[in-house]
Tab-separated table of C-alpha atoms in Angstrom:
chain	number	residue	atom	x	y	z
A	151	MET	CA	96.367	220.690	1.792
A	152	VAL	CA	95.329	217.739	3.918
A	153	ALA	CA	98.278	215.404	4.453
A	154	LYS	CA	98.141	212.013	2.787
A	155	THR	CA	97.825	209.128	5.240
A	156	ILE	CA	99.898	205.947	5.448
A	157	LEU	CA	99.848	202.976	7.811
A	158	ILE	CA	103.221	201.229	8.149
A	159	THR	CA	103.526	198.020	10.139
A	160	GLY	CA	106.567	196.596	11.927
A	161	CYS	CA	108.194	199.912	12.833
A	162	SER	CA	110.201	199.035	15.938
A	163	SER	CA	113.417	198.958	13.894
A	164	GLY	CA	114.862	198.456	10.435
A	165	ILE	CA	112.780	199.049	7.322
A	166	GLY	CA	109.580	200.047	9.101
A	167	TYR	CA	111.364	202.466	11.433
A	168	VAL	CA	113.189	204.231	8.602
A	169	CYS	CA	110.078	204.373	6.423
A	170	ALA	CA	107.910	205.806	9.213
A	171	HIS	CA	110.327	208.643	9.910
A	172	GLY	CA	111.045	209.151	6.217
A	173	MET	CA	107.414	209.458	5.180
A	174	LYS	CA	106.687	211.808	8.085
A	175	ALA	CA	109.566	214.016	6.929
A	176	ARG	CA	107.934	214.127	3.482
A	177	GLY	CA	104.745	215.550	4.995
A	178	TRP	CA	102.685	212.384	5.281
A	179	GLN	CA	100.429	211.659	8.238
A	180	VAL	CA	102.098	208.471	9.405
A	181	PHE	CA	100.586	205.751	11.542
A	182	ALA	CA	103.164	203.216	12.675
A	183	THR	CA	102.705	199.938	14.500
A	184	ALA	CA	104.761	197.863	16.906
A	185	ARG	CA	104.075	194.936	19.227
A	186	LYS	CA	106.055	195.820	22.343
A	187	PRO	CA	104.889	198.646	24.655
A	188	GLU	CA	108.423	200.005	24.978
A	189	ASP	CA	108.721	200.343	21.201
A	190	ILE	CA	105.348	202.088	20.993
A	191	GLU	CA	106.436	204.517	23.714
A	192	ARG	CA	109.770	205.183	22.006
A	193	LEU	CA	108.232	205.842	18.586
A	194	THR	CA	105.549	208.061	20.116
A	195	ALA	CA	108.232	210.085	21.914
A	196	GLU	CA	109.953	210.527	18.554
A	197	GLY	CA	106.822	212.143	17.126
A	198	ILE	CA	105.372	209.126	15.294
A	199	THR	CA	101.744	208.197	15.980
A	200	THR	CA	102.062	204.547	16.902
A	201	PHE	CA	99.495	201.862	17.628
A	202	HIS	CA	99.806	198.325	18.906
A	203	LEU	CA	99.511	195.643	16.243
A	204	ASP	CA	100.172	191.937	16.494
A	205	TYR	CA	99.537	190.196	13.174
A	206	THR	CA	98.845	186.934	15.029
A	207	ASP	CA	95.989	188.506	17.022
A	208	GLU	CA	92.819	189.239	15.039
A	209	ALA	CA	91.446	191.542	17.746
A	210	SER	CA	94.670	193.545	17.641
A	211	ILE	CA	94.423	193.895	13.862
A	212	HIS	CA	90.884	195.237	13.964
A	213	ALA	CA	91.598	197.523	16.918
A	214	CYS	CA	94.532	199.048	15.028
A	215	ALA	CA	92.440	199.568	11.894
A	216	ASP	CA	89.687	201.191	13.961
A	217	GLN	CA	92.182	203.581	15.583
A	218	VAL	CA	93.619	204.612	12.235
A	219	LEU	CA	90.212	205.224	10.673
A	220	ALA	CA	89.061	207.182	13.723
A	221	ALA	CA	92.101	209.441	13.379
A	222	THR	CA	91.614	210.007	9.638
A	223	ASN	CA	87.848	210.459	9.425
A	224	GLY	CA	87.533	207.078	7.796
A	225	ARG	CA	90.158	207.063	5.057
A	226	LEU	CA	93.602	205.711	4.308
A	227	ASP	CA	95.730	206.493	1.275
A	228	VAL	CA	98.493	203.885	1.627
A	229	LEU	CA	98.885	200.626	3.523
A	230	PHE	CA	102.460	199.325	3.780
A	231	ASN	CA	102.482	195.767	5.130
A	232	ASN	CA	106.009	195.275	6.419
A	233	GLY	CA	106.124	193.550	9.808
A	234	ALA	CA	107.408	189.976	9.609
A	235	TYR	CA	110.002	187.589	11.012
A	236	GLY	CA	112.097	184.757	9.630
A	237	LEU	CA	111.899	181.077	10.521
A	238	LEU	CA	114.865	179.065	9.236
A	239	GLY	CA	115.350	175.308	9.099
A	240	ALA	CA	115.175	172.176	6.982
A	241	VAL	CA	111.643	171.231	5.983
A	242	GLU	CA	111.695	167.972	7.964
A	243	ASP	CA	112.813	169.792	11.125
A	244	ILE	CA	110.176	172.541	11.112
A	245	PRO	CA	107.397	171.811	13.616
A	246	THR	CA	104.053	172.313	11.904
A	247	ASP	CA	102.894	174.587	14.722
A	248	ALA	CA	105.942	176.782	14.142
A	249	LEU	CA	105.060	176.974	10.454
A	250	ARG	CA	101.507	177.970	11.340
A	251	GLU	CA	102.875	180.749	13.558
A	252	GLN	CA	105.067	181.933	10.682
A	253	PHE	CA	102.082	182.146	8.350
A	254	GLU	CA	99.922	183.877	10.967
A	255	ALA	CA	102.505	186.634	11.387
A	256	ASN	CA	103.773	186.927	7.816
A	257	PHE	CA	100.684	186.210	5.743
A	258	PHE	CA	97.297	185.654	7.383
A	259	GLY	CA	97.630	188.780	9.513
A	260	TRP	CA	98.564	190.816	6.435
A	261	HIS	CA	95.501	189.452	4.661
A	262	GLU	CA	93.206	190.336	7.561
A	263	LEU	CA	94.521	193.903	7.831
A	264	THR	CA	94.424	194.451	4.076
A	265	ARG	CA	90.820	193.264	3.872
A	266	ARG	CA	89.828	195.960	6.364
A	267	PHE	CA	91.108	198.727	4.110
A	268	ILE	CA	90.155	197.517	0.628
A	269	PRO	CA	86.490	198.632	0.996
A	270	ILE	CA	87.676	201.997	2.351
A	271	MET	CA	89.952	202.545	-0.640
A	272	ARG	CA	87.260	201.381	-3.068
A	273	GLU	CA	84.853	203.953	-1.636
A	274	GLN	CA	87.570	206.613	-1.968
A	275	GLU	CA	88.157	205.431	-5.559
A	276	GLU	CA	91.887	205.499	-4.863
A	277	GLY	CA	94.530	203.946	-2.651
A	278	ARG	CA	97.831	202.125	-2.604
A	279	ILE	CA	98.618	198.739	-1.053
A	280	VAL	CA	102.342	198.042	-0.784
A	281	GLN	CA	103.605	194.627	0.302
A	282	CYS	CA	107.159	194.205	1.571
A	283	SER	CA	108.103	190.919	-0.038
A	284	SER	CA	111.645	189.583	-0.433
A	285	VAL	CA	114.064	188.091	-2.898
A	286	LEU	CA	112.795	184.895	-1.247
A	287	GLY	CA	109.387	185.701	-2.686
A	288	ILE	CA	110.676	184.638	-6.104
A	289	VAL	CA	113.138	181.869	-5.169
A	290	SER	CA	113.773	179.697	-2.145
A	291	GLY	CA	116.829	177.924	-0.850
A	292	LYS	CA	118.357	175.648	1.686
A	293	HIS	CA	116.774	176.117	5.139
A	294	ARG	CA	114.673	179.008	3.806
A	295	ALA	CA	111.411	177.187	3.035
A	296	PRO	CA	109.161	178.562	5.849
A	297	TYR	CA	109.945	182.240	5.319
A	298	ALA	CA	110.101	181.869	1.523
A	299	ALA	CA	106.715	180.139	1.516
A	300	THR	CA	105.090	183.128	3.229
A	301	LYS	CA	106.724	185.542	0.792
A	302	HIS	CA	105.711	183.451	-2.221
A	303	ALA	CA	102.159	183.643	-0.868
A	304	ILE	CA	102.444	187.415	-0.511
A	305	GLU	CA	103.617	187.662	-4.126
A	306	ALA	CA	100.652	185.596	-5.337
A	307	PHE	CA	98.204	187.764	-3.397
A	308	ALA	CA	99.851	190.968	-4.647
A	309	THR	CA	99.438	189.827	-8.242
A	310	SER	CA	95.790	188.909	-7.780
A	311	MET	CA	94.998	192.120	-5.876
A	312	ARG	CA	96.682	194.196	-8.561
A	313	ILE	CA	94.382	192.692	-11.185
A	314	GLU	CA	91.242	192.737	-9.026
A	315	LEU	CA	91.606	196.242	-7.595
A	316	GLU	CA	93.010	198.231	-10.517
A	317	PRO	CA	89.509	198.992	-11.894
A	318	TYR	CA	88.728	200.775	-8.611
A	319	GLY	CA	91.799	203.013	-8.678
A	320	ILE	CA	93.656	200.924	-6.096
A	321	HIS	CA	97.277	200.125	-6.998
A	322	THR	CA	99.115	197.156	-5.493
A	323	SER	CA	102.903	197.016	-5.444
A	324	SER	CA	105.407	194.469	-4.192
A	325	ILE	CA	108.801	195.594	-2.869
A	326	ARG	CA	111.477	192.894	-2.973
A	327	PRO	CA	114.442	193.624	-0.705
A	328	GLY	CA	117.450	191.378	-0.681
A	329	PRO	CA	120.127	191.759	2.011
A	330	ILE	CA	119.255	194.810	4.129
A	331	ASN	CA	121.152	195.905	7.226
A	332	THR	CA	118.490	195.194	9.860
A	333	LYS	CA	117.935	192.920	12.863
A	334	PHE	CA	116.235	190.346	10.631
A	335	MET	CA	119.018	187.749	10.592
A	336	PRO	CA	119.886	187.904	14.328
A	337	ASN	CA	116.175	187.529	15.091
A	338	ALA	CA	115.880	184.655	12.607
A	339	LEU	CA	118.829	182.859	14.180
A	340	ALA	CA	117.269	183.237	17.630
A	341	THR	CA	114.015	181.792	16.280
A	342	LEU	CA	115.914	178.896	14.711
A	343	GLU	CA	117.549	178.004	18.021
A	344	ALA	CA	114.202	178.302	19.833
A	345	LYS	CA	112.080	176.293	17.396
A	346	ILE	CA	114.423	173.595	16.035
A	347	ASP	CA	115.882	170.664	17.971
A	348	LEU	CA	119.453	171.315	16.838
A	349	GLU	CA	120.882	168.315	18.687
A	350	ASN	CA	118.604	165.562	17.436
A	351	THR	CA	118.612	166.031	13.688
A	352	VAL	CA	120.468	164.563	10.762
A	353	HIS	CA	121.271	168.173	9.816
A	354	LYS	CA	123.069	168.913	13.096
A	355	GLN	CA	126.478	169.657	11.573
A	356	ASP	CA	124.914	171.579	8.722
A	357	TYR	CA	123.113	173.840	11.186
A	358	ALA	CA	126.292	174.305	13.220
A	359	ASP	CA	128.222	175.369	10.115
A	360	SER	CA	125.452	177.711	8.987
A	361	LEU	CA	125.057	179.293	12.421
A	362	LYS	CA	128.792	179.885	12.667
A	363	ARG	CA	128.897	181.486	9.246
A	364	LEU	CA	125.787	183.617	9.702
A	365	LYS	CA	126.736	184.789	13.194
A	366	SER	CA	130.189	185.854	12.012
A	367	GLY	CA	128.558	187.976	9.322
A	368	PRO	CA	129.386	188.187	5.626
A	369	LYS	CA	132.983	188.695	4.569
A	370	SER	CA	131.805	191.430	2.247
A	371	SER	CA	128.763	193.681	2.443
A	372	VAL	CA	128.818	194.543	-1.266
A	373	PHE	CA	125.244	193.230	-1.677
A	374	LYS	CA	123.860	194.605	1.603
A	375	LEU	CA	122.098	197.969	1.639
A	376	GLU	CA	120.649	200.149	4.379
A	377	PRO	CA	116.868	200.358	4.993
A	378	GLU	CA	116.837	203.727	3.215
A	379	ALA	CA	117.055	201.796	-0.062
A	380	VAL	CA	113.632	200.275	0.647
A	381	PHE	CA	112.297	203.668	1.711
A	382	LYS	CA	113.123	205.110	-1.715
A	383	LYS	CA	111.033	202.399	-3.361
A	384	LEU	CA	108.150	203.042	-0.946
A	385	VAL	CA	108.193	206.735	-1.846
A	386	HIS	CA	107.761	205.889	-5.523
A	387	ALA	CA	105.062	203.306	-4.812
A	388	ALA	CA	103.156	205.790	-2.642
A	389	GLU	CA	103.651	209.043	-4.547
A	390	SER	CA	104.219	208.291	-8.222
A	391	THR	CA	101.361	208.762	-10.656
A	392	ARG	CA	102.558	205.515	-12.261
A	393	PRO	CA	103.533	203.161	-9.418
A	394	LYS	CA	105.297	199.984	-10.449
A	395	ALA	CA	103.929	196.521	-9.831
A	396	VAL	CA	107.295	195.278	-8.566
A	397	TYR	CA	110.268	197.057	-7.012
A	398	SER	CA	113.522	195.137	-6.724
A	399	VAL	CA	115.847	196.751	-4.210
A	400	THR	CA	119.300	195.205	-3.961
A	401	THR	CA	121.777	194.031	-6.585
A	402	LEU	CA	121.250	190.479	-5.369
A	403	THR	CA	117.500	190.724	-6.008
A	404	TYR	CA	118.022	191.935	-9.573
A	405	LEU	CA	120.661	189.249	-10.142
A	406	VAL	CA	118.520	186.410	-8.778
A	407	ASP	CA	115.543	187.558	-10.842
A	408	VAL	CA	117.631	187.357	-14.013
A	409	MET	CA	119.167	184.022	-13.017
A	410	ARG	CA	115.824	182.360	-12.360
A	411	ARG	CA	114.603	183.409	-15.786
A	412	LEU	CA	117.680	182.313	-17.716
A	413	LEU	CA	119.335	179.419	-15.902
A	414	PRO	CA	118.213	175.795	-15.947
A	415	THR	CA	116.928	174.656	-12.569
A	416	GLY	CA	119.997	172.527	-11.916
A	417	LEU	CA	122.352	175.463	-12.320
A	418	LEU	CA	120.196	177.754	-10.198
A	419	ASP	CA	120.018	175.211	-7.365
A	420	GLY	CA	123.781	175.392	-6.864
A	421	PRO	CA	123.952	178.994	-5.586
A	422	LEU	CA	120.687	178.579	-3.657
A	423	ALA	CA	122.089	175.535	-1.847
A	424	LYS	CA	124.686	177.794	-0.224
A	425	GLY	CA	121.970	179.622	1.676
C-alpha cells in the first residue's frame, strides 16, 4: 500500500514535533515544517522530511507546498495547520503592527497554505484539513485578545470550510487544546516583553503580577496535558471514517465549553478575568 501523506506545520517542538514523529510511527509519509535552519536539520536527522515554512512569508508558503506536491506526485491526504505563537497584552497596549504580525502568522498564512491544497483534495475527491485551534478559540480573557482573536477566526473558517467542502469528500476538523506542556507560554511571555511597553502603561502592576505568576508556573498541573493528548485527536481526525468536526483535548477545554453555554456572561467573565 502507498503510505498516506500528511503535512504538519510548526514541528520544531511541542505539539507539531510529537505529531510528526507519531504519525510517521503509524506508517504515514510525514512532511514537517519549521522556520529555523537548525530545527530543519535536527528533524531531518531524526528521519522526518522537513521543509522550511514561514507563515508570514507568502513565497515560503508556496515553496513549501510545491516541495510537498513534488514529493507526492501531486497529492496530499491531510493538512494539519499547527504552527502559531501567542501575543499577550491589554487591547490598548497592543501595537497594531504587532497585531498584524500575529494574524499573518496565526491566520493569514494558514489561509494561504490551505488554499493551495483545497483544489488538490477536490480533484482527489478526498482529504482532511485539521486546524489546531485552542480553548481561546471559543472564549477570550484578560490580556488574551490578540491570540484569541486569531483562534476565533480559525474556528469561523473551519466551520465554513466544513460546510463548503463536505460535498467534495473533504473533511475539516478543529482541535481545541487547553493547557499543554509546550514552550508556548515561555515564548508568549518573551513576545509580551518584546512588544509591549511594560513601563509606560496603566496596566504596569497588572503585567508585573501576571508575569510573576506565569513565570513561576502553575501550583498544580491537574489541567495540563502532554502534547501526546493532541496527537491522539489528530489520529482520529486523520484516520477515522467518521472524523469529528471538533475535538476538545483537555479537561479545561471541556469545562469552559460547558460554562460558556450555561453561565450568564457576568458569571463567566469572573474566571476569565483571572487569565
